[in-house]
Amino acid sequence: MRAELRPSSLGEILDRTAQMYRSHFLLYFGIAAIAASTVLIPKLIGYLLVSFYTHGDAARFAGISVLISGLMGLISFLPMALSMAAIAHAVATNYLGQTTTIRQAYSSIRRRWYRYVLILLATYCYSFAPFFVAAVATGAVSAAVRASFSRNLAVGVLIVLILMAMVAACWWMLRWALAIPASLLEDLKVHRSLKRSAMLTKGARGRIFVMVLLVLAVVTVISYAVQIPMLFLFFVHKSQLTFAAQMFSSFGIFLSSSFVIPIWSIALTLFYYDQRIRKEGYDVEWLMEQAAVTPGATPLAGTSFAAIAPGSLTPQTEPPGPAI
């Protein structure tokens, strides 16, 4: 697939996302599935061991299995960040006219893998820190102060702050949505990637928000379709967390993650290219580079372009700030 060097509408980006996912489904699904399996396998082993040692005690098994699920959820940032970066590499290669493999995609992020993990952690921590502070303050006031008008007023104010913090968290998430593609394709460190994303998304966060809503709609449909067998089994077992229910639930999460993460990563990478074209005239920059590489060639606007190695896309202005 070769893309044209021109700004794209949101509908065109989503349409191209669907085309790329359909054309290279095994590649993108395989990248996401490998990452998701690093969470699935330890989780299943943990459930199996707990089931063996609890000897059919459903209540005890449910408590420990919930703890296992929580712990595995905390470390799921690692494989999620790596799969998003590997998919971004695959998208850049396919979008710019070449082919790649699952192995090559993961090999491309091997030296800088920690950056993408730190970027994802920083994005979530920075975005949701005010929300957690407001939530903890609300809980502390509710527990420490006796019921009174002043207490109710304080709790009400804190609840409003929680809602405001949630809105702010969404805004910051949109602001840093392109940090991983920027880090991968421009070889930027963590804080520089966040600043680069903030610059690229400026004036386009409304478009990204609409894209997020549309992608979430697709994600919801896929997740429910995958989770229906698990919900049926959960109903059969009268809402008890048995080993079979937890196993099917884990497989459902694994499949939904493997289907969903590529959609999100493809859309963000395509949006990254579109913003570079809109803000920095990357189409003209690329055509000039091609004219220099091929003497005598006169590229025309709108010409389809071939692959550029990820990491060769240097920003027009390097964002200032500390680097990690």
GROMACS .gro file of C-alpha atoms in nm:
model
  324
    1MET     CA    1   0.000   0.000   0.000
    2ARG     CA    2   0.132   0.345  -0.093
    3ALA     CA    3  -0.023   0.656   0.051
    4GLU     CA    4  -0.048   0.996  -0.114
    5LEU     CA    5   0.136   1.295   0.020
    6ARG     CA    6  -0.156   1.519   0.106
    7PRO     CA    7  -0.360   1.613   0.412
    8SER     CA    8  -0.639   1.367   0.489
    9SER     CA    9  -0.977   1.418   0.648
   10LEU     CA   10  -1.075   1.224   0.958
   11GLY     CA   11  -1.295   0.997   0.748
   12GLU     CA   12  -1.005   0.922   0.515
   13ILE     CA   13  -0.777   0.837   0.808
   14LEU     CA   14  -1.035   0.597   0.952
   15ASP     CA   15  -1.097   0.444   0.609
   16ARG     CA   16  -0.724   0.394   0.558
   17THR     CA   17  -0.701   0.242   0.905
   18ALA     CA   18  -0.962  -0.017   0.812
   19GLN     CA   19  -0.791  -0.087   0.479
   20MET     CA   20  -0.450  -0.137   0.636
   21TYR     CA   21  -0.589  -0.358   0.912
   22ARG     CA   22  -0.774  -0.572   0.660
   23SER     CA   23  -0.479  -0.594   0.420
   24HIS     CA   24  -0.223  -0.685   0.689
   25PHE     CA   25  -0.449  -0.844   0.950
   26LEU     CA   26  -0.219  -1.132   1.044
   27LEU     CA   27   0.075  -0.897   1.089
   28TYR     CA   28  -0.100  -0.653   1.322
   29PHE     CA   29  -0.299  -0.916   1.506
   30GLY     CA   30   0.015  -1.125   1.552
   31ILE     CA   31   0.211  -0.834   1.700
   32ALA     CA   32  -0.066  -0.758   1.948
   33ALA     CA   33  -0.127  -1.126   2.028
   34ILE     CA   34   0.238  -1.188   2.116
   35ALA     CA   35   0.232  -0.896   2.358
   36ALA     CA   36  -0.102  -0.999   2.510
   37SER     CA   37   0.018  -1.358   2.558
   38THR     CA   38   0.289  -1.237   2.797
   39VAL     CA   39   0.005  -1.143   3.032
   40LEU     CA   40  -0.228  -1.431   2.947
   41ILE     CA   41   0.016  -1.718   3.013
   42PRO     CA   42   0.128  -1.611   3.366
   43LYS     CA   43  -0.233  -1.534   3.454
   44LEU     CA   44  -0.354  -1.881   3.350
   45ILE     CA   45  -0.067  -2.046   3.537
   46GLY     CA   46  -0.157  -1.847   3.847
   47TYR     CA   47  -0.524  -1.946   3.821
   48LEU     CA   48  -0.426  -2.310   3.777
   49LEU     CA   49  -0.202  -2.309   4.084
   50VAL     CA   50  -0.462  -2.129   4.296
   51SER     CA   51  -0.731  -2.371   4.183
   52PHE     CA   52  -0.508  -2.664   4.279
   53TYR     CA   53  -0.422  -2.534   4.625
   54THR     CA   54  -0.769  -2.406   4.720
   55HIS     CA   55  -0.923  -2.751   4.658
   56GLY     CA   56  -1.258  -2.630   4.529
   57ASP     CA   57  -1.306  -2.349   4.783
   58ALA     CA   58  -1.488  -2.106   4.551
   59ALA     CA   59  -1.475  -1.806   4.786
   60ARG     CA   60  -1.103  -1.840   4.852
   61PHE     CA   61  -1.030  -1.899   4.483
   62ALA     CA   62  -1.232  -1.590   4.387
   63GLY     CA   63  -1.042  -1.366   4.629
   64ILE     CA   64  -0.696  -1.480   4.521
   65SER     CA   65  -0.783  -1.481   4.151
   66VAL     CA   66  -0.905  -1.120   4.173
   67LEU     CA   67  -0.569  -1.030   4.329
   68ILE     CA   68  -0.387  -1.206   4.045
   69SER     CA   69  -0.595  -1.022   3.787
   70GLY     CA   70  -0.517  -0.689   3.953
   71LEU     CA   71  -0.143  -0.755   3.964
   72MET     CA   72  -0.133  -0.867   3.600
   73GLY     CA   73  -0.334  -0.561   3.505
   74LEU     CA   74  -0.069  -0.337   3.662
   75ILE     CA   75   0.214  -0.490   3.460
   76SER     CA   76   0.012  -0.496   3.137
   77PHE     CA   77   0.157  -0.153   3.054
   78LEU     CA   78   0.479  -0.319   2.946
   79PRO     CA   79   0.343  -0.544   2.668
   80MET     CA   80   0.084  -0.283   2.565
   81ALA     CA   81   0.351  -0.016   2.510
   82LEU     CA   82   0.576  -0.256   2.320
   83SER     CA   83   0.295  -0.375   2.095
   84MET     CA   84   0.189  -0.015   2.020
   85ALA     CA   85   0.546   0.076   1.922
   86ALA     CA   86   0.592  -0.239   1.711
   87ILE     CA   87   0.261  -0.177   1.535
   88ALA     CA   88   0.362   0.185   1.471
   89HIS     CA   89   0.679   0.055   1.300
   90ALA     CA   90   0.475  -0.187   1.090
   91VAL     CA   91   0.227   0.085   0.995
   92ALA     CA   92   0.507   0.323   0.895
   93THR     CA   93   0.663   0.053   0.677
   94ASN     CA   94   0.336  -0.053   0.513
   95TYR     CA   95   0.204   0.300   0.480
   96LEU     CA   96   0.520   0.411   0.305
   97GLY     CA   97   0.520   0.126   0.058
   98GLN     CA   98   0.726  -0.166   0.196
   99THR     CA   99   0.655  -0.487   0.383
  100THR     CA  100   0.771  -0.611   0.720
  101THR     CA  101   0.727  -0.908   0.953
  102ILE     CA  102   0.636  -0.953   1.317
  103ARG     CA  103   0.997  -1.030   1.401
  104GLN     CA  104   1.126  -0.721   1.223
  105ALA     CA  105   0.865  -0.504   1.394
  106TYR     CA  106   0.976  -0.616   1.739
  107SER     CA  107   1.344  -0.604   1.643
  108SER     CA  108   1.303  -0.238   1.548
  109ILE     CA  109   1.206  -0.145   1.905
  110ARG     CA  110   1.451  -0.373   2.085
  111ARG     CA  111   1.712  -0.106   2.165
  112ARG     CA  112   1.466   0.160   2.285
  113TRP     CA  113   1.190  -0.055   2.431
  114TYR     CA  114   1.205   0.116   2.772
  115ARG     CA  115   1.121   0.452   2.616
  116TYR     CA  116   0.779   0.340   2.499
  117VAL     CA  117   0.696   0.187   2.837
  118LEU     CA  118   0.798   0.509   3.014
  119ILE     CA  119   0.599   0.720   2.767
  120LEU     CA  120   0.282   0.521   2.832
  121LEU     CA  121   0.336   0.526   3.209
  122ALA     CA  122   0.411   0.899   3.207
  123THR     CA  123   0.102   0.969   2.998
  124TYR     CA  124  -0.129   0.787   3.239
  125CYS     CA  125   0.043   0.906   3.559
  126TYR     CA  126   0.058   1.272   3.457
  127SER     CA  127  -0.297   1.269   3.321
  128PHE     CA  128  -0.472   1.095   3.610
  129ALA     CA  129  -0.267   1.224   3.905
  130PRO     CA  130  -0.510   1.514   3.978
  131PHE     CA  131  -0.804   1.273   3.960
  132PHE     CA  132  -0.651   1.038   4.219
  133VAL     CA  133  -0.558   1.327   4.447
  134ALA     CA  134  -0.914   1.460   4.437
  135ALA     CA  135  -1.058   1.112   4.491
  136VAL     CA  136  -0.832   1.046   4.793
  137ALA     CA  137  -0.917   1.386   4.938
  138THR     CA  138  -1.289   1.313   4.899
  139GLY     CA  139  -1.254   0.980   5.076
  140ALA     CA  140  -1.046   1.132   5.356
  141VAL     CA  141  -1.295   1.414   5.418
  142SER     CA  142  -1.587   1.171   5.416
  143ALA     CA  143  -1.419   0.945   5.669
  144ALA     CA  144  -1.274   1.213   5.898
  145VAL     CA  145  -1.559   1.463   5.924
  146ARG     CA  146  -1.892   1.382   6.080
  147ALA     CA  147  -2.213   1.428   5.887
  148SER     CA  148  -2.299   1.797   5.872
  149PHE     CA  149  -2.372   2.071   5.623
  150SER     CA  150  -2.003   2.166   5.610
  151ARG     CA  151  -1.904   1.805   5.543
  152ASN     CA  152  -2.161   1.768   5.268
  153LEU     CA  153  -2.049   2.096   5.114
  154ALA     CA  154  -1.683   1.992   5.121
  155VAL     CA  155  -1.761   1.654   4.968
  156GLY     CA  156  -1.971   1.821   4.699
  157VAL     CA  157  -1.686   2.057   4.609
  158LEU     CA  158  -1.442   1.768   4.593
  159ILE     CA  159  -1.675   1.570   4.367
  160VAL     CA  160  -1.687   1.867   4.131
  161LEU     CA  161  -1.306   1.871   4.141
  162ILE     CA  162  -1.302   1.501   4.054
  163LEU     CA  163  -1.518   1.564   3.749
  164MET     CA  164  -1.295   1.853   3.645
  165ALA     CA  165  -0.989   1.632   3.694
  166MET     CA  166  -1.142   1.366   3.469
  167VAL     CA  167  -1.197   1.625   3.195
  168ALA     CA  168  -0.839   1.746   3.239
  169ALA     CA  169  -0.711   1.387   3.221
  170CYS     CA  170  -0.889   1.333   2.890
  171TRP     CA  171  -0.740   1.655   2.755
  172TRP     CA  172  -0.388   1.554   2.858
  173MET     CA  173  -0.434   1.208   2.705
  174LEU     CA  174  -0.533   1.370   2.375
  175ARG     CA  175  -0.238   1.608   2.403
  176TRP     CA  176   0.011   1.320   2.432
  177ALA     CA  177  -0.166   1.075   2.200
  178LEU     CA  178   0.110   1.087   1.935
  179ALA     CA  179   0.405   1.050   2.174
  180ILE     CA  180   0.485   0.685   2.093
  181PRO     CA  181   0.480   0.728   1.710
  182ALA     CA  182   0.690   1.046   1.749
  183SER     CA  183   0.943   0.870   1.971
  184LEU     CA  184   0.972   0.571   1.740
  185LEU     CA  185   0.982   0.751   1.406
  186GLU     CA  186   1.192   1.050   1.513
  187ASP     CA  187   1.409   0.875   1.775
  188LEU     CA  188   1.302   1.110   2.055
  189LYS     CA  189   1.342   1.052   2.427
  190VAL     CA  190   1.053   1.043   2.670
  191HIS     CA  191   0.992   1.408   2.762
  192ARG     CA  192   1.082   1.528   2.414
  193SER     CA  193   0.827   1.284   2.274
  194LEU     CA  194   0.557   1.426   2.499
  195LYS     CA  195   0.646   1.781   2.396
  196ARG     CA  196   0.656   1.678   2.031
  197SER     CA  197   0.311   1.521   2.058
  198ALA     CA  198   0.175   1.834   2.228
  199MET     CA  199   0.305   2.042   1.937
  200LEU     CA  200   0.166   1.811   1.668
  201THR     CA  201  -0.176   1.776   1.828
  202LYS     CA  202  -0.222   2.148   1.892
  203GLY     CA  203  -0.535   2.260   1.711
  204ALA     CA  204  -0.629   1.902   1.621
  205ARG     CA  205  -0.735   1.756   1.956
  206GLY     CA  206  -1.100   1.784   1.863
  207ARG     CA  207  -1.037   1.562   1.560
  208ILE     CA  208  -0.845   1.317   1.778
  209PHE     CA  209  -1.131   1.314   2.029
  210VAL     CA  210  -1.383   1.231   1.757
  211MET     CA  211  -1.149   0.960   1.629
  212VAL     CA  212  -1.122   0.818   1.982
  213LEU     CA  213  -1.501   0.805   2.012
  214LEU     CA  214  -1.536   0.624   1.679
  215VAL     CA  215  -1.257   0.380   1.762
  216LEU     CA  216  -1.409   0.317   2.105
  217ALA     CA  217  -1.741   0.234   1.939
  218VAL     CA  218  -1.569  -0.030   1.725
  219VAL     CA  219  -1.371  -0.151   2.026
  220THR     CA  220  -1.689  -0.189   2.233
  221VAL     CA  221  -1.857  -0.399   1.965
  222ILE     CA  222  -1.552  -0.625   1.931
  223SER     CA  223  -1.507  -0.659   2.308
  224TYR     CA  224  -1.869  -0.756   2.368
  225ALA     CA  225  -1.863  -1.002   2.078
  226VAL     CA  226  -1.555  -1.171   2.223
  227GLN     CA  227  -1.680  -1.163   2.584
  228ILE     CA  228  -2.028  -1.307   2.518
  229PRO     CA  229  -1.919  -1.673   2.571
  230MET     CA  230  -1.751  -1.574   2.898
  231LEU     CA  231  -2.062  -1.390   3.020
  232PHE     CA  232  -2.275  -1.694   2.937
  233LEU     CA  233  -2.043  -1.922   3.136
  234PHE     CA  234  -2.044  -1.674   3.424
  235PHE     CA  235  -2.425  -1.685   3.425
  236VAL     CA  236  -2.429  -2.065   3.418
  237HIS     CA  237  -2.205  -2.077   3.724
  238LYS     CA  238  -2.438  -1.838   3.909
  239SER     CA  239  -2.187  -1.548   3.909
  240GLN     CA  240  -1.918  -1.750   4.085
  241LEU     CA  241  -1.554  -1.697   3.983
  242THR     CA  242  -1.467  -2.057   3.904
  243PHE     CA  243  -1.148  -2.166   3.729
  244ALA     CA  244  -1.338  -2.221   3.402
  245ALA     CA  245  -1.498  -1.875   3.422
  246GLN     CA  246  -1.165  -1.708   3.490
  247MET     CA  247  -0.998  -1.903   3.210
  248PHE     CA  248  -1.261  -1.799   2.954
  249SER     CA  249  -1.251  -1.443   3.084
  250SER     CA  250  -0.873  -1.432   3.038
  251PHE     CA  251  -0.900  -1.567   2.685
  252GLY     CA  252  -1.171  -1.312   2.611
  253ILE     CA  253  -0.950  -1.026   2.731
  254PHE     CA  254  -0.660  -1.169   2.531
  255LEU     CA  255  -0.860  -1.184   2.208
  256SER     CA  256  -1.022  -0.844   2.252
  257SER     CA  257  -0.680  -0.685   2.323
  258SER     CA  258  -0.529  -0.855   2.019
  259PHE     CA  259  -0.811  -0.724   1.798
  260VAL     CA  260  -0.836  -0.376   1.948
  261ILE     CA  261  -0.479  -0.251   2.007
  262PRO     CA  262  -0.391  -0.258   1.632
  263ILE     CA  263  -0.694  -0.041   1.546
  264TRP     CA  264  -0.589   0.225   1.794
  265SER     CA  265  -0.220   0.210   1.703
  266ILE     CA  266  -0.280   0.224   1.326
  267ALA     CA  267  -0.513   0.523   1.359
  268LEU     CA  268  -0.267   0.716   1.578
  269THR     CA  269   0.027   0.651   1.346
  270LEU     CA  270  -0.170   0.764   1.042
  271PHE     CA  271  -0.281   1.072   1.234
  272TYR     CA  272   0.084   1.142   1.317
  273TYR     CA  273   0.175   1.144   0.947
  274ASP     CA  274  -0.123   1.362   0.864
  275GLN     CA  275  -0.028   1.619   1.128
  276ARG     CA  276   0.331   1.633   1.001
  277ILE     CA  277   0.203   1.700   0.650
  278ARG     CA  278  -0.037   1.969   0.773
  279LYS     CA  279   0.195   2.149   1.014
  280GLU     CA  280   0.541   2.100   0.866
  281GLY     CA  281   0.487   2.041   0.496
  282TYR     CA  282   0.636   1.697   0.524
  283ASP     CA  283   0.507   1.617   0.174
  284VAL     CA  284   0.725   1.892   0.024
  285GLU     CA  285   1.019   1.790   0.242
  286TRP     CA  286   0.992   1.432   0.125
  287LEU     CA  287   0.962   1.527  -0.242
  288MET     CA  288   1.274   1.744  -0.214
  289GLU     CA  289   1.463   1.455  -0.053
  290GLN     CA  290   1.356   1.224  -0.333
  291ALA     CA  291   1.465   1.478  -0.595
  292ALA     CA  292   1.806   1.495  -0.426
  293VAL     CA  293   1.835   1.116  -0.412
  294THR     CA  294   1.732   1.078  -0.778
  295PRO     CA  295   1.910   1.345  -0.986
  296GLY     CA  296   1.701   1.475  -1.272
  297ALA     CA  297   1.375   1.353  -1.120
  298THR     CA  298   1.092   1.604  -1.086
  299PRO     CA  299   0.838   1.473  -0.837
  300LEU     CA  300   0.487   1.609  -0.860
  301ALA     CA  301   0.254   1.700  -0.579
  302GLY     CA  302   0.027   1.414  -0.485
  303THR     CA  303   0.281   1.153  -0.598
  304SER     CA  304   0.266   0.827  -0.407
  305PHE     CA  305   0.579   0.764  -0.207
  306ALA     CA  306   0.782   0.462  -0.108
  307ALA     CA  307   0.921   0.364   0.226
  308ILE     CA  308   1.136   0.566   0.454
  309ALA     CA  309   1.304   0.385   0.737
  310PRO     CA  310   1.142   0.460   1.072
  311GLY     CA  311   1.372   0.690   1.266
  312SER     CA  312   1.469   0.894   0.961
  313LEU     CA  313   1.182   1.139   1.010
  314THR     CA  314   1.350   1.428   1.187
  315PRO     CA  315   1.123   1.704   1.316
  316GLN     CA  316   1.157   2.055   1.179
  317THR     CA  317   1.211   2.196   1.526
  318GLU     CA  318   1.327   1.982   1.813
  319PRO     CA  319   1.110   2.050   2.117
  320PRO     CA  320   1.306   2.180   2.418
  321GLY     CA  321   1.302   2.023   2.757
  322PRO     CA  322   1.469   1.755   2.968
  323ALA     CA  323   1.531   1.416   2.813
  324ILE     CA  324   1.505   1.065   2.952
   0.00000   0.00000   0.00000
